[in-house]
Tab-separated table of C-alpha atoms (C1' of nucleotides) in Angstrom:
chain	number	residue	atom	x	y	z
A	1	MET	CA	-80.349	-207.994	-81.806
A	2	SER	CA	-84.327	-206.624	-81.289
A	3	ASP	CA	-84.204	-208.526	-77.851
A	4	ASN	CA	-83.639	-206.972	-74.118
A	5	SER	CA	-81.630	-210.217	-73.406
A	6	GLU	CA	-79.537	-210.227	-75.455
A	7	TYR	CA	-78.057	-206.793	-74.145
A	8	ALA	CA	-78.294	-207.854	-70.432
A	9	GLU	CA	-76.192	-211.093	-71.732
A	10	ILE	CA	-73.444	-208.605	-73.000
A	11	LEU	CA	-73.493	-206.592	-69.868
A	12	ARG	CA	-73.647	-210.057	-67.964
A	13	SER	CA	-70.469	-211.367	-69.614
A	14	LYS	CA	-68.454	-207.980	-68.791
A	15	ASN	CA	-69.912	-208.315	-64.679
A	16	ILE	CA	-71.846	-205.793	-65.235
A	17	ARG	CA	-75.112	-206.077	-63.708
A	18	PRO	CA	-78.028	-204.885	-66.318
A	19	SER	CA	-80.175	-202.477	-64.722
A	20	SER	CA	-82.933	-201.802	-66.875
A	21	LEU	CA	-81.312	-198.557	-67.296
A	22	ARG	CA	-78.119	-200.124	-68.877
A	23	VAL	CA	-79.926	-201.886	-70.868
A	24	ALA	CA	-82.111	-199.056	-72.331
A	25	VAL	CA	-78.490	-196.550	-72.783
A	26	LEU	CA	-77.127	-200.142	-74.752
A	27	LYS	CA	-80.213	-201.172	-76.957
A	28	TYR	CA	-80.340	-197.147	-78.048
A	29	VAL	CA	-76.905	-196.979	-79.030
A	30	THR	CA	-77.003	-200.275	-80.707
A	31	GLU	CA	-80.278	-199.971	-82.661
A	32	ASN	CA	-80.337	-196.107	-84.067
A	33	GLU	CA	-76.644	-195.858	-86.115
A	34	VAL	CA	-76.491	-192.392	-85.826
A	35	HIS	CA	-74.225	-192.237	-83.253
A	36	PRO	CA	-75.481	-190.446	-79.946
A	37	THR	CA	-73.788	-188.269	-78.321
A	38	ALA	CA	-74.553	-188.418	-73.923
A	39	GLU	CA	-77.180	-185.763	-74.892
A	40	THR	CA	-78.968	-187.450	-77.466
A	41	VAL	CA	-79.233	-190.297	-75.047
A	42	TYR	CA	-80.482	-188.783	-72.638
A	43	GLN	CA	-82.827	-186.774	-74.631
A	44	ALA	CA	-84.581	-190.279	-76.489
A	45	LEU	CA	-84.833	-191.314	-72.893
A	46	ILE	CA	-85.465	-188.968	-70.496
A	47	GLY	CA	-89.872	-190.161	-71.543
A	48	SER	CA	-88.850	-193.514	-70.187
A	49	TYR	CA	-87.442	-192.859	-67.405
A	50	PRO	CA	-88.326	-189.315	-66.013
A	51	SER	CA	-85.922	-189.261	-63.054
A	52	LEU	CA	-83.007	-190.044	-65.530
A	53	SER	CA	-80.236	-187.421	-64.999
A	54	ARG	CA	-77.383	-186.494	-67.743
A	55	THR	CA	-74.999	-187.773	-64.511
A	56	THR	CA	-76.119	-191.106	-65.104
A	57	VAL	CA	-75.934	-190.926	-69.145
A	58	TYR	CA	-72.152	-190.359	-68.547
A	59	ASN	CA	-70.831	-192.642	-66.644
A	60	THR	CA	-73.106	-195.448	-68.592
A	61	LEU	CA	-71.338	-194.416	-71.778
A	62	HIS	CA	-67.916	-194.507	-69.891
A	63	LEU	CA	-68.010	-197.463	-68.466
A	64	PHE	CA	-69.354	-199.142	-71.578
A	65	SER	CA	-66.537	-197.576	-73.283
A	66	THR	CA	-63.451	-198.806	-70.510
A	67	GLU	CA	-65.020	-202.234	-71.073
A	68	HIS	CA	-64.958	-202.353	-74.914
A	69	ILE	CA	-68.722	-202.736	-74.901
A	70	LEU	CA	-69.175	-199.260	-77.582
A	71	ASN	CA	-66.213	-197.358	-79.169
A	72	SER	CA	-65.941	-193.289	-78.191
A	73	LEU	CA	-65.693	-191.679	-81.230
A	74	ASN	CA	-63.389	-188.269	-81.487
A	75	ILE	CA	-64.693	-187.103	-84.803
A	76	GLU	CA	-66.193	-183.504	-83.126
A	77	ASP	CA	-64.195	-180.640	-81.411
A	78	GLU	CA	-67.250	-180.787	-78.651
A	79	GLN	CA	-68.904	-183.815	-77.969
A	80	VAL	CA	-67.809	-187.342	-77.622
A	81	ARG	CA	-69.742	-190.204	-79.286
A	82	TYR	CA	-71.156	-193.405	-79.552
A	83	ASP	CA	-71.107	-196.377	-81.365
A	84	ALA	CA	-71.999	-199.427	-81.103
A	85	LYS	CA	-70.562	-200.772	-83.823
A	86	LEU	CA	-66.982	-202.152	-83.180
A	87	THR	CA	-66.218	-204.072	-86.645
A	88	PRO	CA	-63.923	-202.418	-89.464
A	89	HIS	CA	-65.642	-199.252	-90.873
A	90	ILE	CA	-65.139	-195.554	-91.521
A	91	HIS	CA	-66.583	-192.765	-90.196
A	92	PHE	CA	-67.734	-189.848	-92.627
A	93	LYS	CA	-68.860	-186.286	-90.815
A	94	CYS	CA	-71.135	-184.258	-93.709
A	95	THR	CA	-69.528	-180.402	-92.925
A	96	VAL	CA	-72.305	-179.580	-93.739
A	97	CYS	CA	-75.794	-181.376	-91.790
A	98	MET	CA	-73.148	-182.568	-89.593
A	99	LYS	CA	-74.275	-186.016	-89.960
A	100	ILE	CA	-72.177	-188.757	-89.526
A	101	PHE	CA	-72.445	-191.848	-91.887
A	102	ASP	CA	-70.528	-195.119	-91.518
A	103	ILE	CA	-68.922	-195.948	-94.502
A	104	VAL	CA	-68.939	-200.288	-95.323
A	105	SER	CA	-67.465	-202.022	-97.766
A	106	ASP	CA	-66.079	-205.382	-98.200
A	107	SER	CA	-62.246	-203.737	-98.664
A	108	VAL	CA	-62.394	-201.768	-95.414
A	109	GLY	CA	-60.869	-204.231	-93.368
A	110	ASP	CA	-58.566	-205.548	-95.244
A	111	PHE	CA	-57.316	-201.252	-95.105
A	112	TYR	CA	-57.155	-201.227	-91.256
A	113	ASN	CA	-55.072	-204.340	-92.111
A	114	ASN	CA	-52.178	-201.890	-94.543
A	115	CYS	CA	-52.848	-199.173	-92.293
A	116	THR	CA	-51.808	-200.642	-89.480
A	117	ALA	CA	-48.803	-202.960	-91.604
A	118	MET	CA	-47.180	-199.003	-92.134
A	119	LEU	CA	-46.711	-198.304	-88.753
A	120	PRO	CA	-42.675	-199.418	-87.872
A	121	HIS	CA	-41.965	-202.448	-86.683
A	122	ASP	CA	-41.918	-202.033	-82.252
A	123	PHE	CA	-44.984	-199.588	-82.992
A	124	GLU	CA	-48.156	-201.906	-81.274
A	125	ALA	CA	-51.584	-201.017	-82.890
A	126	GLY	CA	-54.367	-200.723	-80.693
A	127	GLN	CA	-57.252	-199.222	-81.912
A	128	THR	CA	-57.557	-197.813	-85.751
A	129	GLN	CA	-60.181	-194.677	-86.645
A	130	ILE	CA	-60.314	-193.406	-90.387
A	131	SER	CA	-62.608	-190.084	-90.225
A	132	ILE	CA	-62.970	-188.505	-93.887
A	133	TRP	CA	-65.391	-184.511	-93.951
A	134	GLY	CA	-66.598	-183.482	-97.016
A	135	LYS	CA	-70.125	-183.272	-98.438
A	136	CYS	CA	-72.647	-186.039	-97.932
A	137	PRO	CA	-74.797	-186.785	-101.648
A	138	GLU	CA	-77.696	-184.871	-100.323
A	139	CYS	CA	-76.046	-182.141	-99.537
A	140	ALA	CA	-73.180	-182.250	-101.705
A	141	LYS	CA	-76.447	-181.623	-104.660
A	142	LYS	CA	-78.477	-178.669	-102.413
A	143	ALA	CA	-74.822	-176.953	-102.681
A	144	ILE	CA	-75.322	-177.342	-106.830
A	145	ARG	CA	-78.487	-176.122	-106.955
A	146	HIS	CA	-77.347	-173.099	-105.567
A	147	THR	CA	-75.086	-171.612	-107.415
B	1	MET	CA	-37.587	-172.854	-92.328
B	2	SER	CA	-35.260	-171.847	-89.970
B	3	ASP	CA	-35.794	-168.266	-91.485
B	4	ASN	CA	-39.029	-166.120	-89.802
B	5	SER	CA	-39.762	-164.060	-93.389
B	6	GLU	CA	-40.555	-167.383	-94.218
B	7	TYR	CA	-44.344	-167.751	-92.172
B	8	ALA	CA	-44.367	-164.180	-92.628
B	9	GLU	CA	-44.840	-164.677	-96.000
B	10	ILE	CA	-47.175	-167.567	-95.667
B	11	LEU	CA	-49.431	-165.189	-93.456
B	12	ARG	CA	-49.499	-162.230	-96.180
B	13	SER	CA	-50.052	-165.020	-98.617
B	14	LYS	CA	-53.519	-165.633	-96.827
B	15	ASN	CA	-54.100	-162.137	-96.391
B	16	ILE	CA	-53.406	-162.543	-92.662
B	17	ARG	CA	-50.769	-159.407	-91.272
B	18	PRO	CA	-48.260	-160.801	-90.241
B	19	SER	CA	-47.681	-159.583	-86.284
B	20	SER	CA	-44.463	-160.785	-84.542
B	21	LEU	CA	-46.883	-162.736	-82.295
B	22	ARG	CA	-48.858	-164.620	-85.061
B	23	VAL	CA	-45.268	-165.515	-86.698
B	24	ALA	CA	-44.314	-167.079	-83.163
B	25	VAL	CA	-47.263	-168.972	-83.626
B	26	LEU	CA	-46.421	-170.777	-86.608
B	27	LYS	CA	-43.319	-170.685	-86.283
B	28	TYR	CA	-43.378	-173.238	-82.758
B	29	VAL	CA	-46.388	-175.377	-84.001
B	30	THR	CA	-44.172	-175.909	-87.064
B	31	GLU	CA	-40.834	-176.766	-85.527
B	32	ASN	CA	-42.065	-178.579	-82.987
B	33	GLU	CA	-43.828	-181.068	-84.179
B	34	VAL	CA	-45.214	-182.672	-81.062
B	35	HIS	CA	-48.759	-181.453	-82.064
B	36	PRO	CA	-49.132	-179.121	-79.468
B	37	THR	CA	-52.299	-177.854	-77.737
B	38	ALA	CA	-52.602	-173.952	-77.414
B	39	GLU	CA	-51.998	-173.901	-73.971
B	40	THR	CA	-48.522	-175.518	-75.081
B	41	VAL	CA	-48.314	-172.837	-77.285
B	42	TYR	CA	-49.090	-170.530	-74.437
B	43	GLN	CA	-46.610	-172.038	-72.578
B	44	ALA	CA	-44.022	-171.733	-75.276
B	45	LEU	CA	-43.774	-167.813	-75.608
B	46	ILE	CA	-45.193	-166.364	-72.742
B	47	GLY	CA	-41.578	-165.962	-71.624
B	48	SER	CA	-41.019	-163.931	-75.054
B	49	TYR	CA	-44.559	-162.275	-74.486
B	50	PRO	CA	-45.135	-161.955	-71.106
B	51	SER	CA	-48.456	-160.643	-72.012
B	52	LEU	CA	-49.632	-162.686	-73.746
B	53	SER	CA	-53.252	-164.017	-73.203
B	54	ARG	CA	-54.394	-167.658	-73.417
B	55	THR	CA	-57.537	-165.977	-75.663
B	56	THR	CA	-55.301	-165.179	-78.519
B	57	VAL	CA	-53.479	-168.115	-78.511
B	58	TYR	CA	-57.228	-169.824	-78.978
B	59	ASN	CA	-57.924	-167.166	-81.679
B	60	THR	CA	-54.835	-167.201	-83.345
B	61	LEU	CA	-55.153	-170.874	-83.375
B	62	HIS	CA	-58.371	-171.025	-84.837
B	63	LEU	CA	-57.293	-168.824	-87.373
B	64	PHE	CA	-54.866	-170.399	-88.871
B	65	SER	CA	-56.873	-173.598	-89.147
B	66	THR	CA	-60.079	-171.798	-90.665
B	67	GLU	CA	-57.465	-170.376	-93.519
B	68	HIS	CA	-55.423	-174.111	-93.818
B	69	ILE	CA	-52.240	-172.715	-91.936
B	70	LEU	CA	-52.213	-175.505	-89.678
B	71	ASN	CA	-54.522	-178.883	-89.007
B	72	SER	CA	-57.055	-179.017	-86.228
B	73	LEU	CA	-56.616	-182.674	-84.550
B	74	ASN	CA	-58.968	-184.379	-82.367
B	75	ILE	CA	-57.147	-187.045	-81.408
B	76	GLU	CA	-58.199	-186.299	-77.747
B	77	ASP	CA	-61.446	-186.335	-75.861
B	78	GLU	CA	-60.192	-183.527	-74.346
B	79	GLN	CA	-58.468	-181.159	-75.553
B	80	VAL	CA	-57.247	-180.107	-79.827
B	81	ARG	CA	-53.838	-180.448	-81.386
B	82	TYR	CA	-52.703	-178.705	-83.752
B	83	ASP	CA	-50.129	-179.850	-86.538
B	84	ALA	CA	-48.509	-177.862	-89.270
B	85	LYS	CA	-47.962	-180.778	-91.446
B	86	LEU	CA	-50.444	-180.424	-93.982
B	87	THR	CA	-49.165	-183.627	-95.910
B	88	PRO	CA	-50.533	-186.582	-95.646
B	89	HIS	CA	-49.792	-189.074	-92.801
B	90	ILE	CA	-51.305	-190.668	-90.305
B	91	HIS	CA	-50.881	-190.191	-87.179
B	92	PHE	CA	-50.287	-192.458	-84.368
B	93	LYS	CA	-51.046	-191.606	-80.068
B	94	CYS	CA	-49.269	-193.938	-77.205
B	95	THR	CA	-51.386	-194.770	-74.988
B	96	VAL	CA	-49.492	-194.703	-72.091
B	97	CYS	CA	-46.821	-192.115	-72.389
B	98	MET	CA	-49.537	-190.205	-74.190
B	99	LYS	CA	-46.739	-188.865	-77.277
B	100	ILE	CA	-48.006	-188.191	-80.454
B	101	PHE	CA	-46.008	-189.826	-83.473
B	102	ASP	CA	-46.677	-189.122	-87.062
B	103	ILE	CA	-46.274	-192.021	-89.082
B	104	VAL	CA	-45.151	-191.224	-93.238
B	105	SER	CA	-44.280	-193.812	-95.267
B	106	ASP	CA	-44.411	-193.425	-99.004
B	107	SER	CA	-47.384	-195.161	-99.511
B	108	VAL	CA	-49.579	-192.860	-96.809
B	109	GLY	CA	-49.910	-190.749	-100.533
B	110	ASP	CA	-51.613	-193.521	-101.891
B	111	PHE	CA	-53.202	-194.741	-99.221
B	112	TYR	CA	-54.909	-191.974	-98.571
B	113	ASN	CA	-56.378	-191.652	-101.671
B	114	ASN	CA	-57.840	-195.407	-101.444
B	115	CYS	CA	-59.459	-194.528	-97.837
B	116	THR	CA	-61.791	-191.995	-100.127
B	117	ALA	CA	-62.252	-194.116	-102.824
B	118	MET	CA	-64.358	-196.187	-100.752
B	119	LEU	CA	-66.346	-193.695	-100.820
B	120	PRO	CA	-69.677	-194.092	-102.496
B	121	HIS	CA	-69.985	-191.745	-105.505
B	122	ASP	CA	-71.829	-188.848	-104.484
B	123	PHE	CA	-70.061	-188.598	-101.257
B	124	GLU	CA	-67.446	-185.627	-101.919
B	125	ALA	CA	-64.374	-186.654	-99.861
B	126	GLY	CA	-62.572	-183.364	-97.951
B	127	GLN	CA	-60.126	-183.927	-95.437
B	128	THR	CA	-59.479	-187.094	-93.824
B	129	GLN	CA	-57.770	-187.876	-91.038
B	130	ILE	CA	-56.227	-191.516	-89.824
B	131	SER	CA	-55.985	-191.966	-86.169
B	132	ILE	CA	-54.196	-194.984	-84.618
B	133	TRP	CA	-53.732	-195.661	-80.842
B	134	GLY	CA	-51.324	-198.162	-78.909
B	135	LYS	CA	-47.723	-198.626	-77.117
B	136	CYS	CA	-44.866	-196.730	-79.328
B	137	PRO	CA	-42.113	-198.844	-79.080
B	138	GLU	CA	-40.162	-197.251	-75.588
B	139	CYS	CA	-43.619	-198.262	-73.655
B	140	ALA	CA	-43.743	-201.450	-75.292
B	141	LYS	CA	-40.469	-202.125	-73.866
B	142	LYS	CA	-41.040	-201.365	-70.574
B	143	ALA	CA	-44.129	-202.784	-70.325
B	144	ILE	CA	-42.063	-206.224	-70.806
B	145	ARG	CA	-40.100	-205.652	-68.636
B	146	HIS	CA	-43.082	-205.506	-65.492
B	147	THR	CA	-44.538	-208.675	-66.655
C	1	DA	C1'	-57.381	-141.157	-86.889
C	2	DT	C1'	-58.600	-145.602	-88.082
C	3	DC	C1'	-58.653	-149.715	-88.134
C	4	DA	C1'	-56.874	-154.276	-87.251
C	5	DT	C1'	-54.247	-157.102	-82.841
C	6	DT	C1'	-54.260	-157.653	-78.402
C	7	DG	C1'	-55.963	-158.946	-73.687
C	8	DC	C1'	-59.348	-159.203	-69.844
C	9	DA	C1'	-63.041	-161.075	-67.751
C	10	DA	C1'	-66.677	-163.358	-67.593
C	11	DA	C1'	-69.600	-166.812	-69.979
C	12	DC	C1'	-70.719	-170.984	-72.201
C	13	DA	C1'	-70.769	-175.922	-72.644
C	14	DC	C1'	-69.579	-180.622	-72.147
C	15	DT	C1'	-68.214	-183.625	-68.578
C	16	DT	C1'	-66.596	-185.185	-63.718
C	17	DT	C1'	-65.984	-185.473	-59.150
C	18	DG	C1'	-68.996	-186.171	-53.723
C	19	DC	C1'	-71.638	-187.401	-51.929
C	20	DA	C1'	-76.587	-188.462	-50.835
C	21	DT	C1'	-80.344	-191.423	-51.855
C	22	DA	C1'	-82.803	-195.136	-53.485
C	23	DC	C1'	-83.211	-199.723	-55.319
C	24	DG	C1'	-81.859	-204.799	-56.427
C	25	DC	C1'	-80.864	-209.119	-54.248
D	1	DG	C1'	-79.722	-205.117	-44.151
D	2	DC	C1'	-75.812	-204.226	-47.636
D	3	DG	C1'	-73.778	-203.458	-51.902
D	4	DT	C1'	-74.384	-200.899	-55.962
D	5	DA	C1'	-77.007	-198.229	-58.994
D	6	DT	C1'	-78.765	-193.368	-60.095
D	7	DG	C1'	-79.325	-189.015	-59.110
D	8	DC	C1'	-78.263	-183.827	-57.420
D	9	DA	C1'	-75.685	-180.429	-57.384
D	10	DA	C1'	-71.100	-178.163	-57.913
D	11	DA	C1'	-66.598	-178.139	-59.681
D	12	DG	C1'	-64.015	-178.775	-63.269
D	13	DT	C1'	-61.556	-177.333	-67.681
D	14	DG	C1'	-61.138	-176.332	-72.411
D	15	DT	C1'	-63.134	-172.815	-75.005
D	16	DT	C1'	-65.230	-168.765	-77.178
D	17	DT	C1'	-67.288	-163.868	-76.794
D	18	DG	C1'	-67.211	-159.061	-75.492
D	19	DC	C1'	-66.186	-155.224	-75.450
D	20	DA	C1'	-62.184	-152.349	-73.620
D	21	DA	C1'	-57.390	-151.173	-74.711
D	22	DT	C1'	-53.129	-150.968	-77.288
D	23	DG	C1'	-50.160	-151.039	-81.515
D	24	DA	C1'	-49.619	-150.389	-86.362
D	25	DT	C1'	-49.638	-147.259	-90.776
DNA sequence: ATCATTGCAAACACTTTGCATACGC
DNA sequence: GCGTATGCAAAGTGTTTGCAATGAT
């Protein structure tokens, strides 16, 4: 997934013209698994695209998420985060350092299925999000040191 | 849970003075399982408290959630919703009518445990939220009628 | 009288909108 | 040249903050 033409192809398949900027946005979100916010994307690309505006970043991310190229994450109160990983996984947000971690394991796929299976019949499940808040290993260690 | 004194007691146990307004806010969120937003609470109470301000509603809900009397929900992009049910359950948001449903089943508790068990060791789990988006039975039915 | 609670207005942060400009085919 | 992509400035929305007014004990 390091060749830009693959990103262009993804966009073309959704009838989105693969402008250089759009490819750059998709590439950044895909290759930097930091679940970036619009602002993070803006800061990352302003160097290469000096005329870049936040508006365009917002609009582009919005476009990608309505076209299911990216997922938007509701793990924060404030800002929306974007995630390029479309396969089932869990998000862990450290309440100390605020970093977001992907939790992936063999059983996560099954787990998601069990999850939607708990819905009463007649509910039509679409997307599922599992979020856990807590302390990441590093911040948990620090907490022990202090006390 | 229909007696206001029970709500007052909950507040007292957290060293929060149970003013009439605070009891009213807690009562409303608890007894109306609509997962209300701050605005919904404001609209519901402005009749009985004509001088009520949104500020106070925001501050009160914020106070309750930091004291773990209420949970705040990140199921929307825009507004924060509040939930008085503190036992494990899943939230289902209908993407058509936008209503939020509580999904409760005997297995949900176990499910939450399994969920945190998927975390690598050294991660300290706090709160977990499971959210499913899709169509509620009523809206799913309507969709079929149209097609 | 003192301290906590409430209210008002303004500030704030993030995001969206309207419209003008610039770019690609 | 035409149509889409981008950018700018302004508006919009939900929420928070500073401080004054009110209320309870």
